[in-house]
PDB file of C-alpha atoms in Angstrom:
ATOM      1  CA  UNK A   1     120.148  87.041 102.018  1.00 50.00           C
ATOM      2  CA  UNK A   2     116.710  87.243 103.893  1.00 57.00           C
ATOM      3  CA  UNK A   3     118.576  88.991 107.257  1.00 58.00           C
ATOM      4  CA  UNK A   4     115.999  88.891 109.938  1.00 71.00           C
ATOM      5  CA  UNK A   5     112.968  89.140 108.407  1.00 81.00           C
ATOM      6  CA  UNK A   6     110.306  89.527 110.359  1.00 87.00           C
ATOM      7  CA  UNK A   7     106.700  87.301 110.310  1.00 90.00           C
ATOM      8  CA  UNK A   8     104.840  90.429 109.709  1.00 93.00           C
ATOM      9  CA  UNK A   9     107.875  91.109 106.982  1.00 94.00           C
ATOM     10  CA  UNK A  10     106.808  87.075 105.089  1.00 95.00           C
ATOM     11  CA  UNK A  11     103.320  88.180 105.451  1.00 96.00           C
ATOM     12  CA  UNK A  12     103.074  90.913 103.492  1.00 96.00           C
ATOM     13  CA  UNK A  13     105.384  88.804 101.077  1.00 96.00           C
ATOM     14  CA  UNK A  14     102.903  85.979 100.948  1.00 98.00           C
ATOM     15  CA  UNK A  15      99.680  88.200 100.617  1.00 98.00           C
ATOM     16  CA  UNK A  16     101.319  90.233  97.632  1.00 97.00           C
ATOM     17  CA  UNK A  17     102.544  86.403  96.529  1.00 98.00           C
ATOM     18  CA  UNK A  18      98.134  85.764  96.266  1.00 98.00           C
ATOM     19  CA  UNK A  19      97.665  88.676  94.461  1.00 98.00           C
ATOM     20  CA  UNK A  20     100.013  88.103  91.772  1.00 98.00           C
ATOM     21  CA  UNK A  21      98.595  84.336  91.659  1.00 98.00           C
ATOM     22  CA  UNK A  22      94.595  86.479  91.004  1.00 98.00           C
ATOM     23  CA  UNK A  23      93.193  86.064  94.410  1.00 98.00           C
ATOM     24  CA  UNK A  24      91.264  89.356  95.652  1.00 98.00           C
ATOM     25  CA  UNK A  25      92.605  90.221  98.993  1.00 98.00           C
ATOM     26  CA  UNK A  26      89.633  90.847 101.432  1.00 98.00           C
ATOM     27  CA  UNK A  27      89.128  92.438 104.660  1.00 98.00           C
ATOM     28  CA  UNK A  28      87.802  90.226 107.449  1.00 98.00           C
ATOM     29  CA  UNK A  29      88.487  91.877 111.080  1.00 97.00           C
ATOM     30  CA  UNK A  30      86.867  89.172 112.687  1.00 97.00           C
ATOM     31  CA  UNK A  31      84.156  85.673 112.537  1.00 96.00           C
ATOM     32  CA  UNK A  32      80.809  87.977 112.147  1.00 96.00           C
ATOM     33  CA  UNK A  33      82.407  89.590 109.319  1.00 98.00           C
ATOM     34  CA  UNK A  34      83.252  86.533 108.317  1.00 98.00           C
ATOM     35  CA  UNK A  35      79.760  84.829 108.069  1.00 98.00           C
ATOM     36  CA  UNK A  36      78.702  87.932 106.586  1.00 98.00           C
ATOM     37  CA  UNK A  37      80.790  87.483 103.857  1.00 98.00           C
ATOM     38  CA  UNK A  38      80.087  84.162 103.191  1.00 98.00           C
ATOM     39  CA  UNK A  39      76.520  84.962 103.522  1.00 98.00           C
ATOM     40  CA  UNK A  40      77.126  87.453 100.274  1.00 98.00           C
ATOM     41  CA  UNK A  41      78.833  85.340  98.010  1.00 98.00           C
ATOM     42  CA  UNK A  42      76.807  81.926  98.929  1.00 98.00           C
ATOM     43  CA  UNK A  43      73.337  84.221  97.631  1.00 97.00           C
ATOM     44  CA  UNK A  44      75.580  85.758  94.512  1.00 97.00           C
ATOM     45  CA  UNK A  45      76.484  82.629  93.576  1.00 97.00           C
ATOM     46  CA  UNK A  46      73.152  80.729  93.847  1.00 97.00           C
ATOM     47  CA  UNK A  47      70.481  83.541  92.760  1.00 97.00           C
ATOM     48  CA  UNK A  48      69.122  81.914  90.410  1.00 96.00           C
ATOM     49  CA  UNK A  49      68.330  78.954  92.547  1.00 95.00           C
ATOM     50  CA  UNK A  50      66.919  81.588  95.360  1.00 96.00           C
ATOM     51  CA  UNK A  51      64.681  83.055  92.831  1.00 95.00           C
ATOM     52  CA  UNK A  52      66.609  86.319  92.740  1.00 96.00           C
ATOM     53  CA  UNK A  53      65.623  86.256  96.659  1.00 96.00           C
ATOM     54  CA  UNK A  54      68.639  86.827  99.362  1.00 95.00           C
ATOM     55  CA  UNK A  55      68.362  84.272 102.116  1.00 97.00           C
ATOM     56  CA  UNK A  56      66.577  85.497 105.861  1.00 97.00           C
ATOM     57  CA  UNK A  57      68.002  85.765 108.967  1.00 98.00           C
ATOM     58  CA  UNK A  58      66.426  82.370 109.698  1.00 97.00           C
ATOM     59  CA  UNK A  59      67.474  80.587 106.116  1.00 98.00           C
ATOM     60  CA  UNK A  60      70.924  81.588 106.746  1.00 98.00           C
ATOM     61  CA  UNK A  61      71.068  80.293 110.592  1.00 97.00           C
ATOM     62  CA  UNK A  62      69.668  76.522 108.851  1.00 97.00           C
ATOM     63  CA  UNK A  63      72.168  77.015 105.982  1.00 98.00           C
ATOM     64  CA  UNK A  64      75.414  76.923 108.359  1.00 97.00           C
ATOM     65  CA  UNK A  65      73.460  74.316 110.733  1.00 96.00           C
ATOM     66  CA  UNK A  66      73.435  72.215 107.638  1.00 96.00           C
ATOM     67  CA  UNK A  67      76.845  73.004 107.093  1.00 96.00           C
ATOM     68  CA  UNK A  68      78.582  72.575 110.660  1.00 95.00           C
ATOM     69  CA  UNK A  69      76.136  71.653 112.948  1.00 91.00           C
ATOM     70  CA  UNK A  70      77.084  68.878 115.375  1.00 88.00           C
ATOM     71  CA  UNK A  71      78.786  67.224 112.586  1.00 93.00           C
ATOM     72  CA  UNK A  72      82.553  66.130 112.357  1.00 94.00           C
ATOM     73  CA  UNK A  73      85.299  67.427 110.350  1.00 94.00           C
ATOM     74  CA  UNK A  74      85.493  64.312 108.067  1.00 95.00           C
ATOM     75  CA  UNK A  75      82.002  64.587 107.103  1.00 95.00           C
ATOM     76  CA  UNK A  76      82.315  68.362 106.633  1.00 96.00           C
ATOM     77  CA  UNK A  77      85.109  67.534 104.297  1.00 95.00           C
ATOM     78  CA  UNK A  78      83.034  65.142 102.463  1.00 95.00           C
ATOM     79  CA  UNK A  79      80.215  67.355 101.787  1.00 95.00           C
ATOM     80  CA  UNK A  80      82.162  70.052 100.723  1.00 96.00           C
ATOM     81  CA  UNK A  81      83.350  67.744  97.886  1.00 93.00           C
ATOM     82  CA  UNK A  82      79.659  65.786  96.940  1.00 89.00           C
ATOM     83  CA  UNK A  83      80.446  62.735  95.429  1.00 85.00           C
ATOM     84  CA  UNK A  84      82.713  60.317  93.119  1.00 80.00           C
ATOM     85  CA  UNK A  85      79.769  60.904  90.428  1.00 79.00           C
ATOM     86  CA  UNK A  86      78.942  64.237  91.416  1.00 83.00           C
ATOM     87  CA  UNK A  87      81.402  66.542  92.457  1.00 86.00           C
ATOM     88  CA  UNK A  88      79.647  69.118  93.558  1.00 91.00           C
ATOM     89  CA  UNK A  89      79.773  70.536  96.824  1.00 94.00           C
ATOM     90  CA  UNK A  90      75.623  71.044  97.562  1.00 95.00           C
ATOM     91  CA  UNK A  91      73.260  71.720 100.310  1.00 95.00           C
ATOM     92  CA  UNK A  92      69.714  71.889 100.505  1.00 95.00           C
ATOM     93  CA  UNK A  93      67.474  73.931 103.028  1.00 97.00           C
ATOM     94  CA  UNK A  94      63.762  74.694 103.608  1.00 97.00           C
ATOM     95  CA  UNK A  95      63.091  78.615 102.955  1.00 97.00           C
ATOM     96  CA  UNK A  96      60.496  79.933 105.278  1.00 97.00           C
ATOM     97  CA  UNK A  97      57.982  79.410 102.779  1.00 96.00           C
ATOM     98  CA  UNK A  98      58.382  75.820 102.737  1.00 96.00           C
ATOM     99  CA  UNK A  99      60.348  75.227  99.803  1.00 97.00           C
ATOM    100  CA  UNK A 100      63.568  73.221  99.189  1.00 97.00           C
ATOM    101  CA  UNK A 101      66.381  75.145  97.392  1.00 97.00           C
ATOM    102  CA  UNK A 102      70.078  73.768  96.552  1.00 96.00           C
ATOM    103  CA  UNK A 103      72.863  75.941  97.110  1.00 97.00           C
ATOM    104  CA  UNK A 104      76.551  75.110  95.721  1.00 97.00           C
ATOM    105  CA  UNK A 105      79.132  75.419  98.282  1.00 97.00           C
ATOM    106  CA  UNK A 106      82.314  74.103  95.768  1.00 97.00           C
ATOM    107  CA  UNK A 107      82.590  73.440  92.414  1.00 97.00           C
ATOM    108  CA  UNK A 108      84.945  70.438  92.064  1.00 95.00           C
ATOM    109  CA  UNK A 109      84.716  69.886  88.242  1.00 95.00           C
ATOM    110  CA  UNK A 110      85.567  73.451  87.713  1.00 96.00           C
ATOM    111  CA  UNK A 111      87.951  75.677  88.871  1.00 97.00           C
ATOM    112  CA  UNK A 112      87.223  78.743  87.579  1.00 97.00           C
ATOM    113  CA  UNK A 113      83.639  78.248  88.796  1.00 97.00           C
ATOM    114  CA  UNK A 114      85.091  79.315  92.468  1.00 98.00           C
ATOM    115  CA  UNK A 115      85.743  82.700  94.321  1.00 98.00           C
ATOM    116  CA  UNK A 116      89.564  82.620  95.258  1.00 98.00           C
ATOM    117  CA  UNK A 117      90.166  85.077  97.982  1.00 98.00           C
ATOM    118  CA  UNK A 118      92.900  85.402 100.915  1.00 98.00           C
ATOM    119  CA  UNK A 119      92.814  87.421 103.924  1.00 98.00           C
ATOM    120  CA  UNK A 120      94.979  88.110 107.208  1.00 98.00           C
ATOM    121  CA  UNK A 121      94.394  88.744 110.835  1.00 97.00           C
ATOM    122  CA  UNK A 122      91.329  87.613 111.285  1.00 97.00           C
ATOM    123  CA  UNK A 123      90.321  87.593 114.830  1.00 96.00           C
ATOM    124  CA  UNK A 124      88.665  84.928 116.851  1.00 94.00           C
ATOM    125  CA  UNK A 125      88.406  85.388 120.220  1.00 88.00           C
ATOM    126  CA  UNK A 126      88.464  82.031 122.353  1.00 80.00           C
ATOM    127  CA  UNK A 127      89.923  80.706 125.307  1.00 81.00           C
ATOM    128  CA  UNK A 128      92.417  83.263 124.261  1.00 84.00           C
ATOM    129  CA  UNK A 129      91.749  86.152 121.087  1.00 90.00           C
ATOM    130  CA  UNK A 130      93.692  84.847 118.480  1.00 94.00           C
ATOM    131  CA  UNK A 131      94.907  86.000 115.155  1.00 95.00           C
ATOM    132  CA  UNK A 132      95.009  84.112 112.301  1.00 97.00           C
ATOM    133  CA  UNK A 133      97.748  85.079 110.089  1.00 97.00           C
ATOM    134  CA  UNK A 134      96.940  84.281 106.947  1.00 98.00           C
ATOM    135  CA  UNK A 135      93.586  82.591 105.485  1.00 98.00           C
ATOM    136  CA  UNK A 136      92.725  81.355 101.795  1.00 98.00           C
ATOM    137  CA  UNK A 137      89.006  81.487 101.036  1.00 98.00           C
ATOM    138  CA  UNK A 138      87.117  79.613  98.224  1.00 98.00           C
ATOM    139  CA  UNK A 139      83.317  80.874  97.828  1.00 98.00           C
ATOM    140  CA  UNK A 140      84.073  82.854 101.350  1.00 98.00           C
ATOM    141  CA  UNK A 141      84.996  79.303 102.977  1.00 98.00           C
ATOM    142  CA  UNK A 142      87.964  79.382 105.077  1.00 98.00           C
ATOM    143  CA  UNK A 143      89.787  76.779 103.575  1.00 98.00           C
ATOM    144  CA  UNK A 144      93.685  76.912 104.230  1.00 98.00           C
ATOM    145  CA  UNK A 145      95.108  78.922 107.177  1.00 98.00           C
ATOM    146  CA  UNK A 146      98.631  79.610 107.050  1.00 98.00           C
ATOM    147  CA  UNK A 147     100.397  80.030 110.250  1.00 97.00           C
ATOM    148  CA  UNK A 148     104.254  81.767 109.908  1.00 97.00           C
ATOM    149  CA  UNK A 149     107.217  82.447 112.421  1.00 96.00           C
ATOM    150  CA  UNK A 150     110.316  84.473 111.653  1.00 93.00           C
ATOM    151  CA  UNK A 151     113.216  83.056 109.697  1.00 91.00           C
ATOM    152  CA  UNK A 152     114.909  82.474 112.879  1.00 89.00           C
ATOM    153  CA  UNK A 153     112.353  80.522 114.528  1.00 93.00           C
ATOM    154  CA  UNK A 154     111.809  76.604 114.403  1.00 94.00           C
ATOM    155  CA  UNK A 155     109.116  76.633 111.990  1.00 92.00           C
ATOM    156  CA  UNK A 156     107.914  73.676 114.128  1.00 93.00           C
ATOM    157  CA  UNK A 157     106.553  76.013 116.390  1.00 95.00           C
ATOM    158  CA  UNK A 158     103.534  77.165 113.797  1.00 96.00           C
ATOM    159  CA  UNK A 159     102.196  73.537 113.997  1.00 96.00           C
ATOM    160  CA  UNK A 160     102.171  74.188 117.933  1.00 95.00           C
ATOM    161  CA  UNK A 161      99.840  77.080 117.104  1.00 95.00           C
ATOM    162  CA  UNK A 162      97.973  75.368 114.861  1.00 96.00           C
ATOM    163  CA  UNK A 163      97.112  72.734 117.473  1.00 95.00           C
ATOM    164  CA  UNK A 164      96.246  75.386 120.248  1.00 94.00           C
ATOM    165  CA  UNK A 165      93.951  77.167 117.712  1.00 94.00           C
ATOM    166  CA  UNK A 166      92.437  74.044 116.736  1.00 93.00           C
ATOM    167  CA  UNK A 167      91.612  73.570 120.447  1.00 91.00           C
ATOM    168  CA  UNK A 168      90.596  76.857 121.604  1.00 91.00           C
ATOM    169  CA  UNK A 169      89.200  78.750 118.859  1.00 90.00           C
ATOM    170  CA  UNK A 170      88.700  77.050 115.519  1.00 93.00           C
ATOM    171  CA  UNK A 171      84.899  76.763 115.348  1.00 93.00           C
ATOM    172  CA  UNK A 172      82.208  77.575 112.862  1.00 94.00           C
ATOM    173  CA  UNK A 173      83.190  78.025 109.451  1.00 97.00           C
ATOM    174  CA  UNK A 174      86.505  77.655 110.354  1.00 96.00           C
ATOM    175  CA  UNK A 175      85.991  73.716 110.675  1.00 95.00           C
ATOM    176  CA  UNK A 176      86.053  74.147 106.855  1.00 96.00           C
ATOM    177  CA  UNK A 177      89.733  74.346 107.300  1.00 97.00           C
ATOM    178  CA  UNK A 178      91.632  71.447 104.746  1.00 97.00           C
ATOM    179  CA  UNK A 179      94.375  72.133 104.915  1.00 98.00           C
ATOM    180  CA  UNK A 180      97.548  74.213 107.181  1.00 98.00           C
ATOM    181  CA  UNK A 181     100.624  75.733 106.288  1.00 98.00           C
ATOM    182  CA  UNK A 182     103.310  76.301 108.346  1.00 98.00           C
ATOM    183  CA  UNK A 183     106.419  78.122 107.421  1.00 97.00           C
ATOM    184  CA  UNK A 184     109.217  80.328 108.616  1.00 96.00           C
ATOM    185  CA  UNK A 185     110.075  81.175 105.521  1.00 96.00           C
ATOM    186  CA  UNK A 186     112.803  78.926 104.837  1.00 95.00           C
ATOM    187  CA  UNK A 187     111.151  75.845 105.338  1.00 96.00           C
ATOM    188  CA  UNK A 188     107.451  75.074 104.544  1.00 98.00           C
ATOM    189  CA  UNK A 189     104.922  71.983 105.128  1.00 98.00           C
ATOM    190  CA  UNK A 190     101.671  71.132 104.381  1.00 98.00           C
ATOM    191  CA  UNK A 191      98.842  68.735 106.131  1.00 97.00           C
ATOM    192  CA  UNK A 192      95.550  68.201 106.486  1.00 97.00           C
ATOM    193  CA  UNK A 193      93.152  68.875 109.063  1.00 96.00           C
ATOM    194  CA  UNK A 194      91.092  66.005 110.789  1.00 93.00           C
ATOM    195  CA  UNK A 195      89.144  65.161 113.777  1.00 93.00           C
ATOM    196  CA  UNK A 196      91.262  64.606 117.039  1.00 88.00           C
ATOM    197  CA  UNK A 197      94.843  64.890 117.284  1.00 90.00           C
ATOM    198  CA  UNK A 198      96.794  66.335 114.375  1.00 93.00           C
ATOM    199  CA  UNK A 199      99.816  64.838 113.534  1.00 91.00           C
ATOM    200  CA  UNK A 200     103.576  66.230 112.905  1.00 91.00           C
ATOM    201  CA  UNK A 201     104.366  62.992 111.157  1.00 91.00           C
ATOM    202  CA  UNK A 202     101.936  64.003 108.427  1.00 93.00           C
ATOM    203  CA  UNK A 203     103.300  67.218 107.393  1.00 96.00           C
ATOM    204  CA  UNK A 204     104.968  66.841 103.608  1.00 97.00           C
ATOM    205  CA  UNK A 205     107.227  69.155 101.625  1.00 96.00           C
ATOM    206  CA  UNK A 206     105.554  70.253  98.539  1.00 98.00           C
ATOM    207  CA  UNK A 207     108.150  69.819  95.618  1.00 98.00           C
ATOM    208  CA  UNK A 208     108.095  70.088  91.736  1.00 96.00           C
ATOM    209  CA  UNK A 209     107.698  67.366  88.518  1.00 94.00           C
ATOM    210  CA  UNK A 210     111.220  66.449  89.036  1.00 94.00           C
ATOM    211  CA  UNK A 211     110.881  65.962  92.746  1.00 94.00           C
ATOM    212  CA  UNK A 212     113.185  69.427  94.139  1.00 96.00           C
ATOM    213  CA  UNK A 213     111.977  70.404  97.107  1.00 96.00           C
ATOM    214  CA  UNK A 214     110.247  73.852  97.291  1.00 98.00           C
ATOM    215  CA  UNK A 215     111.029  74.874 100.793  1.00 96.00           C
ATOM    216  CA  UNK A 216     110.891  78.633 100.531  1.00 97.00           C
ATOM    217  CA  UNK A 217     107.781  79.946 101.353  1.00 97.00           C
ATOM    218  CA  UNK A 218     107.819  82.066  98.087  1.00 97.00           C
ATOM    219  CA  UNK A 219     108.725  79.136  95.805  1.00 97.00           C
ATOM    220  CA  UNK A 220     106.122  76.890  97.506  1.00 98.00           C
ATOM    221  CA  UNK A 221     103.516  79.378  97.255  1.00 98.00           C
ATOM    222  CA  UNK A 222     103.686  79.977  93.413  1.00 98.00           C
ATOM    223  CA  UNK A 223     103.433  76.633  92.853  1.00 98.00           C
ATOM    224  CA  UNK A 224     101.370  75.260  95.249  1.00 98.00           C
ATOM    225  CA  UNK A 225      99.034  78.239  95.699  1.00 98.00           C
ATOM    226  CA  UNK A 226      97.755  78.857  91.993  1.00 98.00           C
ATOM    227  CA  UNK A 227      94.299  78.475  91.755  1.00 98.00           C
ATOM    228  CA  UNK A 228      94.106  75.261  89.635  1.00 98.00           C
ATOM    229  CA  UNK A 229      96.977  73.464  91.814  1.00 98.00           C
ATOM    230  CA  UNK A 230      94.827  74.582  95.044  1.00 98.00           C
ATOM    231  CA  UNK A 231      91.528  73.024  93.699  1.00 98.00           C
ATOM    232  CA  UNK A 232      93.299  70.029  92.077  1.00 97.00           C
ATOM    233  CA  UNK A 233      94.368  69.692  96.061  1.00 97.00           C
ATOM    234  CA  UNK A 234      91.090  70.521  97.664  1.00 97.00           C
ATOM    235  CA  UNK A 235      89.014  68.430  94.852  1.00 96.00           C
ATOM    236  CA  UNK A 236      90.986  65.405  93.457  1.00 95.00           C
ATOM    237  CA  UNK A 237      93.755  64.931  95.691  1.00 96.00           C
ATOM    238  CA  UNK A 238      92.413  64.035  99.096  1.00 94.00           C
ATOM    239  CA  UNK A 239      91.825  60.525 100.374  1.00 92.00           C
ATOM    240  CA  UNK A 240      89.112  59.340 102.061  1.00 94.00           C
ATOM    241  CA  UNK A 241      89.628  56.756 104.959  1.00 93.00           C
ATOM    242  CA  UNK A 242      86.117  55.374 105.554  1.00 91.00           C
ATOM    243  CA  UNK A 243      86.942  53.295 108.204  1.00 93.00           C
ATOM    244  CA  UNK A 244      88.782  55.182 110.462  1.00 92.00           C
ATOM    245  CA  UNK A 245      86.665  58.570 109.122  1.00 93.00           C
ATOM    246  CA  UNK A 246      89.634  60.462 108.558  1.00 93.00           C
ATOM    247  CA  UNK A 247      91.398  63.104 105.498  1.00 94.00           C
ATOM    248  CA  UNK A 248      94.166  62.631 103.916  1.00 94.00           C
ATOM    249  CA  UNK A 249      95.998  64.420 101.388  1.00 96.00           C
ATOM    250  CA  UNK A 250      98.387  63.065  98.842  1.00 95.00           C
ATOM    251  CA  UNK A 251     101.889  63.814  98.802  1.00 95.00           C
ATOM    252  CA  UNK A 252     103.786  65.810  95.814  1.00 96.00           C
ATOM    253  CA  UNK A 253     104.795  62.746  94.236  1.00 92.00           C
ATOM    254  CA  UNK A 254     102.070  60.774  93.826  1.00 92.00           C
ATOM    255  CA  UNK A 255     100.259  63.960  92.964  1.00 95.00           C
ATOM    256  CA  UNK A 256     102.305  64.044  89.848  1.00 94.00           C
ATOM    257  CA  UNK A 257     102.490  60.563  89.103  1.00 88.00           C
ATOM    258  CA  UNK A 258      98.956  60.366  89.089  1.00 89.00           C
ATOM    259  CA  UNK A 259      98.601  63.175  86.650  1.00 92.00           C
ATOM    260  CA  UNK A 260     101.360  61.533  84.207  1.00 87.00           C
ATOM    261  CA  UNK A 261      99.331  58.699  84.030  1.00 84.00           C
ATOM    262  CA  UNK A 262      95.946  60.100  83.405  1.00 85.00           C
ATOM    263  CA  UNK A 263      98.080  62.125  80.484  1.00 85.00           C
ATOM    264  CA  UNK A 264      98.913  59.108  79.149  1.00 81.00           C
ATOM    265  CA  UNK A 265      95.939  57.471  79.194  1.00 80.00           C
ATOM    266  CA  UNK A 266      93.853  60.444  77.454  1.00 83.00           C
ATOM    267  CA  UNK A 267      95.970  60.952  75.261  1.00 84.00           C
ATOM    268  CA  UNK A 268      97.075  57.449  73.842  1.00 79.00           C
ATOM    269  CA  UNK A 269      93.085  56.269  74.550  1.00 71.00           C
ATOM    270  CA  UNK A 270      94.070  52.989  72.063  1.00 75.00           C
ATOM    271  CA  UNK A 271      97.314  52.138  73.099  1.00 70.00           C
ATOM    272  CA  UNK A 272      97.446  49.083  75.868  1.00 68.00           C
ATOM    273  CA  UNK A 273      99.541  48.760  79.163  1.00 67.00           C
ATOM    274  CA  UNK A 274      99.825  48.392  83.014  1.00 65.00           C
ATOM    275  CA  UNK A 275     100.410  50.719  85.928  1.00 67.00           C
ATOM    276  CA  UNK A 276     103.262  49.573  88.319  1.00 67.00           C
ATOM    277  CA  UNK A 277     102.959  52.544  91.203  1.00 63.00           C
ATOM    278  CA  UNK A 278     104.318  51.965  94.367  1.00 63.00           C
ATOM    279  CA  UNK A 279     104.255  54.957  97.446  1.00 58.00           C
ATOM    280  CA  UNK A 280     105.428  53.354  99.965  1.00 55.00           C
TER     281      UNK A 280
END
């Protein structure tokens, strides 16, 4: 059916795939474009907080030191998120003229309060220059980077290139990255990112309410890939392990039996019973 496609062939498929789910395609050549972009839509979306006043050279350099910094990937992943009482993703700086100002990173409550975007071949030169094939963006944070191989290929081989980007180029704002998906097309995973060592027996298939498998890249990326399944992912479905400082995301399952029981429970609010749920 598929013949040989090609990766650049379930590229172009998966970037038209974004735009028919309403996320603006963007061009970002390489990491300063990047920033700069970020940069734009982190004043647009606080001006009122800067006073109508775009950030300096030197407000934006303590903004993404506040961000990244020397800090780990679990606690960037935490911040991004705020808190069980306040999910808001927030950070707060000192402008040069000595004021504090907040700035909103993520929405969490509210999905439609976020910039979806995607973009491709984004270049970050490392150890080696690498290209990144394909990268969602929420408020012009990298996100979830997609890495693809042809039909024909061991789609295995995309989480080998997600480990040697991890290690040689993966820096800066791309240590915002939550999650990676690999696919050849035919078969498609999910995981989350995390400090050290990434782990193959972590990747999960992504599957509907009735538990089928979605293992085409196309199939998986209309469902998992709409905007309010993406920031139901990014904001209610990821586990914290405190102890061990490490992300986790939920698999499809208990994704969906967790929304079947909040269902139930708003909408029979008087109405007694227990909750047997058991994942193994």
């Amino acid at each position: 059916m598929y013949g040989q496609e090609s990766e650049q062939q379930l590229e172009e498929k998966l970037m038209s795939r974004f735009n028919g789910l309403g996320y603006r395609t963007i061009s970002l050549p390489d990491e300063t474009s990047l920033l700069a972009h970020f940069r734009e839509l982190l004043t647009q979306q606080n001006i009122e907080n800067l006073h109508h006043e775009p950030l300096t050279d030197g407000e934006f350099k303590r903004v993404l030191n506040e961000l990244v910094g020397a800090k780990s990937h679990y606690q960037i992943a935490r911040q991004l998120r705020g808190s069980d009482m306040n999910p808001m993703g927030k950070i707060s700086i000192q402008r040069d003229n000595d004021e504090t100002v907040y700035l909103t990173i993520f929405d969490g409550l509210d999905a439609t309060n976020n910039i979806y975007e995607v973009a491709h071949q984004i270049t970050v030169a490392g150890t080696h220059e690498n290209r990144y094939d394909v990268t969602v963006l929420i408020n012009g944070l990298p996100i979830v980077q997609v890495e693809l191989k042809r039909r024909d290929v061991d789609f295995r081989q995309a989480f080998n290139q997600v480990i040697r980007y991890k290690s040689e180029s993966m820096r800066g704002l791309f240590r915002f990255v939550q999650l990676f998906v690999i696919s050849n097309g035919g078969e498609t995973r999910y995981f989350a990112n995390g400090d050290g060592d990434l782990n193959a027996n972590f990747m999960f298939y992504w599957t509907d309410k009735e538990n089928n498998w979605l293992n085409d890249l196309d199939a998986f990326s209309a469902s998992f890939f709409t905007k309010e399944r993406l920031h139901s992912l990014i904001a209610k479905y990821t586990i914290f392990d405190s102890a061990k400082e490490r992300m986790m995301i939920m698999r499809p399952y208990q994704i969906y039996a967790v929304e079947a029981i909040m269902h139930q429970a708003l909408n029979n609010p008087h109405k007694n019973g227990y909750i047997w749920h058991t994942t193994g």
